[in-house]
CSV table of C-alpha atoms and ligand atoms in Angstrom, one decimal:
chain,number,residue,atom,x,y,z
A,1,UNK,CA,12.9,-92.0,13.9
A,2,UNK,CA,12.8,-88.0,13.6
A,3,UNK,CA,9.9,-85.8,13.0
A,4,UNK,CA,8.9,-83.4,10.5
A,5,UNK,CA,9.5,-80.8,13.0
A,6,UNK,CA,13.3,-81.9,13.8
A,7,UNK,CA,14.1,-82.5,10.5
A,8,UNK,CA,13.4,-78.8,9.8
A,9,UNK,CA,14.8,-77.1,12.8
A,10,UNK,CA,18.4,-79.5,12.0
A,11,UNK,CA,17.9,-78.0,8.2
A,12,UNK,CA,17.4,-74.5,9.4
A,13,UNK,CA,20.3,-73.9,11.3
A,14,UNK,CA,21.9,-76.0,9.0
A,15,UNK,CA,21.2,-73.8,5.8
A,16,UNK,CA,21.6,-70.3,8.0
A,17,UNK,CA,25.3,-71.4,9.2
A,18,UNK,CA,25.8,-71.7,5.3
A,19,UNK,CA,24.3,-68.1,4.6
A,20,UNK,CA,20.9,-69.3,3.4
A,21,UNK,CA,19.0,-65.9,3.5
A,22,UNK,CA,15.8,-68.1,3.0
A,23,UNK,CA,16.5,-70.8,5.5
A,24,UNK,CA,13.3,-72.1,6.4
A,25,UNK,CA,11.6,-71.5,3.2
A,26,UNK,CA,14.0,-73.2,1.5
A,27,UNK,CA,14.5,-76.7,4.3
A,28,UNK,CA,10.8,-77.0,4.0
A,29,UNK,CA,10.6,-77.2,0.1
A,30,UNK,CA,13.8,-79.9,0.4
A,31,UNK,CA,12.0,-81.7,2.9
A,32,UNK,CA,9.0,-81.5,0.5
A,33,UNK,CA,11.2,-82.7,-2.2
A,34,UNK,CA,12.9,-85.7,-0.2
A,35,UNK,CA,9.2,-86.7,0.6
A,36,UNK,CA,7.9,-86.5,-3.2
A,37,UNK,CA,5.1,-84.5,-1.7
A,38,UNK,CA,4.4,-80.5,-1.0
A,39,UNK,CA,5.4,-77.8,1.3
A,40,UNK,CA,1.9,-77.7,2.4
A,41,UNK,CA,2.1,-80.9,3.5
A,42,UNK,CA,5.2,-80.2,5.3
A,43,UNK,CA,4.1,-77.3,7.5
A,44,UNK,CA,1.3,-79.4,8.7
A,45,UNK,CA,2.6,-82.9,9.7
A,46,UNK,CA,5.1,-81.5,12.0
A,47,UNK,CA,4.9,-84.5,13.9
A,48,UNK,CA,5.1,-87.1,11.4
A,49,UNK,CA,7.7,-88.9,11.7
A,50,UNK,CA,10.0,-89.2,8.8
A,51,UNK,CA,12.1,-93.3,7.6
A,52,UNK,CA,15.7,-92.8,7.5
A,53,UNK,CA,15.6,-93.0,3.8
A,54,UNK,CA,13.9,-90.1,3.2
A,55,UNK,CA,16.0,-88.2,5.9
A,56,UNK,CA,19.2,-89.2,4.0
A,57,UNK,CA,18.0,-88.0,1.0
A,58,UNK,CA,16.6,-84.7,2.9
A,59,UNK,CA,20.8,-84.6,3.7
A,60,UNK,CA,21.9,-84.6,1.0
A,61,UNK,CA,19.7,-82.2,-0.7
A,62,UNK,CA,20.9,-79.7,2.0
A,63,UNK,CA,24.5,-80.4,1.5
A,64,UNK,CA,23.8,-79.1,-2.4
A,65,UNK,CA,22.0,-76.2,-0.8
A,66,UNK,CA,24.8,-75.6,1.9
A,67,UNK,CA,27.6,-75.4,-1.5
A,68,UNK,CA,25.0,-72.7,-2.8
A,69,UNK,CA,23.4,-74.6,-5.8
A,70,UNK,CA,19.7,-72.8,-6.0
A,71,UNK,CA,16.6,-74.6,-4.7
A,72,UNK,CA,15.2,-74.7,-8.2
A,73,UNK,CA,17.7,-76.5,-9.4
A,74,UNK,CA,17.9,-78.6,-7.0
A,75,UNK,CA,14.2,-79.0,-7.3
A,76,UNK,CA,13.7,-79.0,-11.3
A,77,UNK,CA,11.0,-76.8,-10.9
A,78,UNK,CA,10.3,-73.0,-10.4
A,79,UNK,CA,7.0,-70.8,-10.9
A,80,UNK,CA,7.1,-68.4,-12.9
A,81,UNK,CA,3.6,-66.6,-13.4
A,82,UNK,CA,1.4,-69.3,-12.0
A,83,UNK,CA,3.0,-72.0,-14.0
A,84,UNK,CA,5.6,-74.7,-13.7
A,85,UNK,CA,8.6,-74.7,-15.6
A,86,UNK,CA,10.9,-77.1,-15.6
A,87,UNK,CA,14.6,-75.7,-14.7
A,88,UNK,CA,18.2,-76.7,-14.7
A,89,UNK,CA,21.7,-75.5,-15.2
A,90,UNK,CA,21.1,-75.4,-19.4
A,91,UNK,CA,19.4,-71.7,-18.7
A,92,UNK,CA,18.4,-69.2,-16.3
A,93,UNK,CA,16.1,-69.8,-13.4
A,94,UNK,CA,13.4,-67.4,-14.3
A,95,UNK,CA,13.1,-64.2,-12.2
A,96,UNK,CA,10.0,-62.8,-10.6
A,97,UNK,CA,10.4,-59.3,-12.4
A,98,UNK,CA,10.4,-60.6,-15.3
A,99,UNK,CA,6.9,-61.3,-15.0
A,100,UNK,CA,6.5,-57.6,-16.0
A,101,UNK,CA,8.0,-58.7,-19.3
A,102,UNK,CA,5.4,-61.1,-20.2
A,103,UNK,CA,2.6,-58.6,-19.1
A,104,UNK,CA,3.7,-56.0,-21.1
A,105,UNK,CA,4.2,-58.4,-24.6
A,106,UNK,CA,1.0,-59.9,-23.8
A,107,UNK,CA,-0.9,-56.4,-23.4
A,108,UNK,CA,0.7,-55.2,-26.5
A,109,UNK,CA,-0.4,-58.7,-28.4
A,110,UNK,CA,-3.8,-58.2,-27.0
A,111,UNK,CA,-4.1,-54.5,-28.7
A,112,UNK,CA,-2.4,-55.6,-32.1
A,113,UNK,CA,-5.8,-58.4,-32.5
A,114,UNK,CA,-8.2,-56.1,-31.3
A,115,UNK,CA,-7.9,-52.9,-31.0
A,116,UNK,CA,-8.9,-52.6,-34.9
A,117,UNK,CA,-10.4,-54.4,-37.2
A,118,UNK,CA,-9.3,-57.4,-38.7
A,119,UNK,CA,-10.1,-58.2,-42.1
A,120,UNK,CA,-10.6,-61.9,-42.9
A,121,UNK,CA,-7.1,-63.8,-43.4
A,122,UNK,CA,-5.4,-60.3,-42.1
A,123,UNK,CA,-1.6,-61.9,-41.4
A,124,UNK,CA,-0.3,-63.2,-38.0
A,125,UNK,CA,0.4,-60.7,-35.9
A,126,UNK,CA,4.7,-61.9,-35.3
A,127,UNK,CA,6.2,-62.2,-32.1
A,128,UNK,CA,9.5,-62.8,-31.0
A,129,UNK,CA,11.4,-63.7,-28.0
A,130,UNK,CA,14.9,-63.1,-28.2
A,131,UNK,CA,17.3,-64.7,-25.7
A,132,UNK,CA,14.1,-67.2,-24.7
A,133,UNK,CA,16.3,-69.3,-22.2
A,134,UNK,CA,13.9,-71.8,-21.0
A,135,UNK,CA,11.0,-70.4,-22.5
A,136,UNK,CA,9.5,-68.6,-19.3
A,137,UNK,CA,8.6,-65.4,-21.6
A,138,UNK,CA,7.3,-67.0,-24.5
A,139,UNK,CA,5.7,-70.4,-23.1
A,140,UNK,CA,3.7,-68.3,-20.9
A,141,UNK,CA,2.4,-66.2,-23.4
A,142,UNK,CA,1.4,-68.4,-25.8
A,143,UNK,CA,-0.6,-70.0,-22.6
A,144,UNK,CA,-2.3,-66.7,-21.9
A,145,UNK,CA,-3.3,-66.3,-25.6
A,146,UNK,CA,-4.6,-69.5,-25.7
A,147,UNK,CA,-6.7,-68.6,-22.6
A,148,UNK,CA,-8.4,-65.5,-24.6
A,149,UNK,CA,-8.5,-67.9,-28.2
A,150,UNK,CA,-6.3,-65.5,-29.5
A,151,UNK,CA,-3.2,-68.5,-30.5
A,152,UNK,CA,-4.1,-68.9,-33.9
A,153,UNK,CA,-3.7,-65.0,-34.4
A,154,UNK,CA,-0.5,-65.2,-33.7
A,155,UNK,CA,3.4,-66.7,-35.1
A,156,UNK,CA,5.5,-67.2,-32.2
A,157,UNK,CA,9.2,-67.9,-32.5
A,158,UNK,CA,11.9,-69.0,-29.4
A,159,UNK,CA,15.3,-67.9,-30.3
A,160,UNK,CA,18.9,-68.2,-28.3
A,161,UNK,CA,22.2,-68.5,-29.2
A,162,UNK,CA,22.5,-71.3,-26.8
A,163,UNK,CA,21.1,-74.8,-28.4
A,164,UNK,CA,20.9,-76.4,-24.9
A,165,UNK,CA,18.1,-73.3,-23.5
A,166,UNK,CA,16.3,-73.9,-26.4
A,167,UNK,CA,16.0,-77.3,-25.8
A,168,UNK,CA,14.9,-76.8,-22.1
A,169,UNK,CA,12.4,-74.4,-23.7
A,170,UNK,CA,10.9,-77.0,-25.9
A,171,UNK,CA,10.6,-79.3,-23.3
A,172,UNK,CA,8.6,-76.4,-20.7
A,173,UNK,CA,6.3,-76.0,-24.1
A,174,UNK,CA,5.2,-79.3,-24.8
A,175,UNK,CA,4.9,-79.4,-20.7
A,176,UNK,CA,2.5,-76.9,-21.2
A,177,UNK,CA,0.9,-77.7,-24.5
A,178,UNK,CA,1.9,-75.2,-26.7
A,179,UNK,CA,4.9,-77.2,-28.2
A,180,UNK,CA,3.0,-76.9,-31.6
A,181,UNK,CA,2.5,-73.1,-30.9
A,182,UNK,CA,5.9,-72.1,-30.9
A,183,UNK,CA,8.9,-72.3,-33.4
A,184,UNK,CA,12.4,-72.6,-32.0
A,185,UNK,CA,15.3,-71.2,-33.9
A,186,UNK,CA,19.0,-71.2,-32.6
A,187,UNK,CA,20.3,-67.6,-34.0
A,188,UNK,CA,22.7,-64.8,-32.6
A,189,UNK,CA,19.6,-62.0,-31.6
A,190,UNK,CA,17.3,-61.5,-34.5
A,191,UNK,CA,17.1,-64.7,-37.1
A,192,UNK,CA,17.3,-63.7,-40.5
A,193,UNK,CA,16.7,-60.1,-39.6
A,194,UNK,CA,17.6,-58.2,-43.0
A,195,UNK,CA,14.0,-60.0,-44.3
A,196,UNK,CA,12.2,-61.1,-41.3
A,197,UNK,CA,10.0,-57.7,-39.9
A,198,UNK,CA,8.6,-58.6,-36.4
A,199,UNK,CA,5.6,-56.7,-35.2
A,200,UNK,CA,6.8,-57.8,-31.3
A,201,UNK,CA,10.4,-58.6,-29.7
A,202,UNK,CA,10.7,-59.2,-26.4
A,203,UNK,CA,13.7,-59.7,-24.5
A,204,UNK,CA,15.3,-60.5,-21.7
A,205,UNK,CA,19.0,-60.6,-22.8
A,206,UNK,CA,21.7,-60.4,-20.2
A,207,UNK,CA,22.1,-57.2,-18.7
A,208,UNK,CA,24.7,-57.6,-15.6
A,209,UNK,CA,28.2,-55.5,-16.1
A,210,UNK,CA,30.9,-58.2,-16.6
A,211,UNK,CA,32.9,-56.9,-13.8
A,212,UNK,CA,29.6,-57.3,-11.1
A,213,UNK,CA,28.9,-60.9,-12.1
A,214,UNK,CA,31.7,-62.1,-9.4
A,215,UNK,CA,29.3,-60.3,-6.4
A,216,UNK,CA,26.4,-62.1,-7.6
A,217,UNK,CA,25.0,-64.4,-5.0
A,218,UNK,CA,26.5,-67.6,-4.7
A,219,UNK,CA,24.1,-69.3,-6.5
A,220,UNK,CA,24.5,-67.3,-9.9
A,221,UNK,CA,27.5,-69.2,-10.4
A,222,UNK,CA,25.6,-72.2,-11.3
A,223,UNK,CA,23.7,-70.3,-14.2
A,224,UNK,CA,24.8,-70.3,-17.4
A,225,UNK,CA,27.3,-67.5,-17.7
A,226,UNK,CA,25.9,-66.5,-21.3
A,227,UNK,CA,22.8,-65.8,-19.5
A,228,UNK,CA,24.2,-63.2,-17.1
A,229,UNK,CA,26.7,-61.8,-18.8
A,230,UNK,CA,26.1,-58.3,-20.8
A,231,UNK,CA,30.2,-57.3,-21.1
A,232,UNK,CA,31.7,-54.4,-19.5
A,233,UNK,CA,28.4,-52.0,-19.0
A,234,UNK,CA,25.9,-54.4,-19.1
A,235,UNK,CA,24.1,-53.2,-22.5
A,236,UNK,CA,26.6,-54.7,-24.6
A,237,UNK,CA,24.3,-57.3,-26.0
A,238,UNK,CA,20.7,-55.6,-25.8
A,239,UNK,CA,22.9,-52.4,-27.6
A,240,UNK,CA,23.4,-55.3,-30.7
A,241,UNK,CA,19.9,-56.3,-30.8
A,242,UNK,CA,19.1,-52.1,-31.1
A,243,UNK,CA,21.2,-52.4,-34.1
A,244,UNK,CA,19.2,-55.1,-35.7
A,245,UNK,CA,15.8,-53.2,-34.8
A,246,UNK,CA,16.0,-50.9,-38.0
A,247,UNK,CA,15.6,-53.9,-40.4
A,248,UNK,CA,14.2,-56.2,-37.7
A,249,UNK,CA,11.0,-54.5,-36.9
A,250,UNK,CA,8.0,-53.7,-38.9
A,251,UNK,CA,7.3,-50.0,-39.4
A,252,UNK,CA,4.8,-49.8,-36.3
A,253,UNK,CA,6.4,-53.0,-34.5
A,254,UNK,CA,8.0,-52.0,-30.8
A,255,UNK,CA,10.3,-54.3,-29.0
A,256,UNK,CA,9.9,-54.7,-25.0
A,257,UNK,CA,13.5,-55.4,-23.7
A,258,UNK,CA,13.8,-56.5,-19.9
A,259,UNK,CA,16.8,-54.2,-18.3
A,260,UNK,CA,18.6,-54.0,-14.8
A,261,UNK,CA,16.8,-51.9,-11.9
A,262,UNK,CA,20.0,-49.1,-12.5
A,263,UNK,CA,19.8,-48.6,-16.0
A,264,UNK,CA,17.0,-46.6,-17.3
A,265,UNK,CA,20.0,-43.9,-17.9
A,266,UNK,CA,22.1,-45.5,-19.9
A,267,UNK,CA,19.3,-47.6,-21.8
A,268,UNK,CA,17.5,-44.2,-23.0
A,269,UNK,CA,20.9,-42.7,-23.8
A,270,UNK,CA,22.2,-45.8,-26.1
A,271,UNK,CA,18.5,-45.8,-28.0
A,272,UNK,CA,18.9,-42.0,-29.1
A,273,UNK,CA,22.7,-43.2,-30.4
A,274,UNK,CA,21.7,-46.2,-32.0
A,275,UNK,CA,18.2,-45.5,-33.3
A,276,UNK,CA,18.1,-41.5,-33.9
A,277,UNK,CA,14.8,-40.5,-34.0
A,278,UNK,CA,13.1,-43.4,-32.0
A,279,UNK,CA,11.2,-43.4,-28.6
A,280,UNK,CA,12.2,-45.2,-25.5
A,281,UNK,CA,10.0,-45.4,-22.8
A,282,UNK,CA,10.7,-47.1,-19.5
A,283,UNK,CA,8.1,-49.4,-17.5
A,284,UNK,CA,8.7,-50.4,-14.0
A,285,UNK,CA,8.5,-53.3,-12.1
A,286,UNK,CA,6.3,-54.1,-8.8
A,287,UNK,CA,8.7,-53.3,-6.9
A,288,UNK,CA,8.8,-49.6,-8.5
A,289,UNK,CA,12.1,-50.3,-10.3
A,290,UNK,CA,12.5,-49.5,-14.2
A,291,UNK,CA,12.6,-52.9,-15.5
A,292,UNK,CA,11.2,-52.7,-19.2
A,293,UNK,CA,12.5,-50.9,-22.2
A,294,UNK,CA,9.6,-50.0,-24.7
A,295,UNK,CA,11.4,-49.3,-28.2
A,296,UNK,CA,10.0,-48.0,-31.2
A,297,UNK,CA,10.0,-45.7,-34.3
A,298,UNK,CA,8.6,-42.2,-33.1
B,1,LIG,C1,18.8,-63.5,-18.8
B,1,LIG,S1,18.6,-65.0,-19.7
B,1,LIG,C2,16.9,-64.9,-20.0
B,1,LIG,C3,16.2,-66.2,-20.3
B,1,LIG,C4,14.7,-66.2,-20.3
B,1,LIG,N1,14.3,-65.2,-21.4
B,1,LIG,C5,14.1,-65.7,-19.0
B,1,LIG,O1,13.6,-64.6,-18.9
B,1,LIG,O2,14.1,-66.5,-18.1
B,1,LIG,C6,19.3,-64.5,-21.3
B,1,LIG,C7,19.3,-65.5,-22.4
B,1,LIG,O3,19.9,-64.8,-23.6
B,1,LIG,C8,20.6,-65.8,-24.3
B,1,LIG,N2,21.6,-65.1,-25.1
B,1,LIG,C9,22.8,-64.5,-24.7
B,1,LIG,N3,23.4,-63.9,-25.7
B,1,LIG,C10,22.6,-64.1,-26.8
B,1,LIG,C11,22.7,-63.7,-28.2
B,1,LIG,N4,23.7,-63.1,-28.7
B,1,LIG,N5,21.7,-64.1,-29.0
B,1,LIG,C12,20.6,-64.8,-28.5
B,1,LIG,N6,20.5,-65.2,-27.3
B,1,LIG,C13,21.5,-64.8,-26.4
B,1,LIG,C14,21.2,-66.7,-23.2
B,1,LIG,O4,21.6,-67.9,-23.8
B,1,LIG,C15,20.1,-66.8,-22.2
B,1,LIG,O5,19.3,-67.9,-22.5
């Protein structure tokens, strides 16, 4: 029977000869997986030794890994901003920078509830994330507002073109019970935007250039390609939803939209010729890259 310990080191070498840039981290969360428990547990039985059936299915989970499908797919799972959410090939695995996102809506939230006063049956403040995939941007919020008793402030709506993300995203909110906290509406961009006035869209639309998607790691190619692809320079969609902002967005409403680490440029330059007159400021990420766009009337 083998160990811990030589199950990993065979799933190292294993996963490096098939480019794994992440090779250990990744064998020890599929050993995890094969054993229904957690890494944790893994790094500290080395010497446990491990039934065949769990070492078959540690094989196989490595041959997935080898072809380049993503460990959270394989796994069902990813963390995004200290929470679980349950992933797989209907939408995008959720990315660490867009953690920033979330911050950013939440801290703008936070100021719409208290930073004056609210009189007595004052109207929800509306929020809106466009493009919601799974629901990492929106799920999580509604969590952190219900962590400050600020949820029944707030109207928060899901919306993608894609009915099968939205269904992943329903399932990560009930997960998370905030199912009844969110409304889920299949629309291209802004629903009903000619009537509808948001005081808060978020986004995280795809932004990669058509022609890079093909030099994306290997493991891109088992996302949804309507979650990557933003045509030929990348702002093709995100420059749509600009156009919608005019009648989208209340008159002090600001829209956060998540961008690529190259394209603070163009970004700023496509706001001034969509939306005249309007600001555009750029946050950055942890990693000191311009990752948020901040959008509103001047
Ligand atoms: C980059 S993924 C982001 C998913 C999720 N917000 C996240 O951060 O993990 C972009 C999402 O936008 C959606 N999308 C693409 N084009 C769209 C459109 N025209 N209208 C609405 N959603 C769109 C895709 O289906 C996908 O779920």
């Amino acid at each position: 029977m083998a160990t811990v310990r030589e199950l990993l080191e065979a799933g190292i070498v294993r996963l490096r000869e098939s480019g794994s840039e992440t090779a250990r981290l990744d064998a020890e969360l599929l050993l995890a997986h094969a054993l229904d428990t957690d890494r944790t547990t893994v790094i500290a039985h080395t010497d446990a030794p491990i039934g065949d059936g769990a070492g078959e299915r540690f094989r196989a989970l490595l041959d997935r890994r080898s072809a380049g499908e993503p460990v959270a797919y394989i796994r069902g799972v990813k963390e995004f901003h200290g929470l679980a959410f349950g992933v797989d090939a209907r939408a995008l695995i959720p990315r660490p920078e867009t953690e920033r996102l979330v911050e950013l809506v939440e801290l703008e939230v936070v100021r719409r509830l208290i930073g004056a006063p609210r009189p007595v049956g004052a109207p929800k403040v509306r929020v809106i994330d466009v493009g919601a995939g799974g629901g990492a941007v929106l799920v999580t919020l509604a969590v952190l507002l219900r962590r400050r008793r600020m949820d029944d402030e707030v109207e928060l709506v899901a919306s993608d073109v894609s009915e099968d993300a939205l269904q992943l995203a329903r399932e990560n909110a009930v997960a998370h019970a905030v199912g009844d906290r969110i409304r889920f509406e299949r629309a291209d961009l802004l629903p009903g935007s000619e009537t509808a006035r948001w005081d808060v869209v978020a986004a995280n639309l795809p932004y990669v250039r058509t022609e890079a998607i093909p030099s994306l790691p290997v493991a891109a190619s088992f996302e949804p390609r309507l979650a990557l692809d933003g045509g030929p320079d990348g702002l093709g969609v995100i420059g749509r939803l600009l156009d919608q902002l005019g009648a989208g967005l209340a008159e002090d409403g600001v829209a956060l939209l998540e961008i690529g680490g190259d394209q603070e440029a163009d970004v700023r330059a496509l706001v001034a010729e969509r939306l005249p007159g309007w600001s555009c400021e750029v946050e950055r990420d942890l990693g000191g890259l311009p990752r948020v766009a901040i959008v509103r009337r001047a």
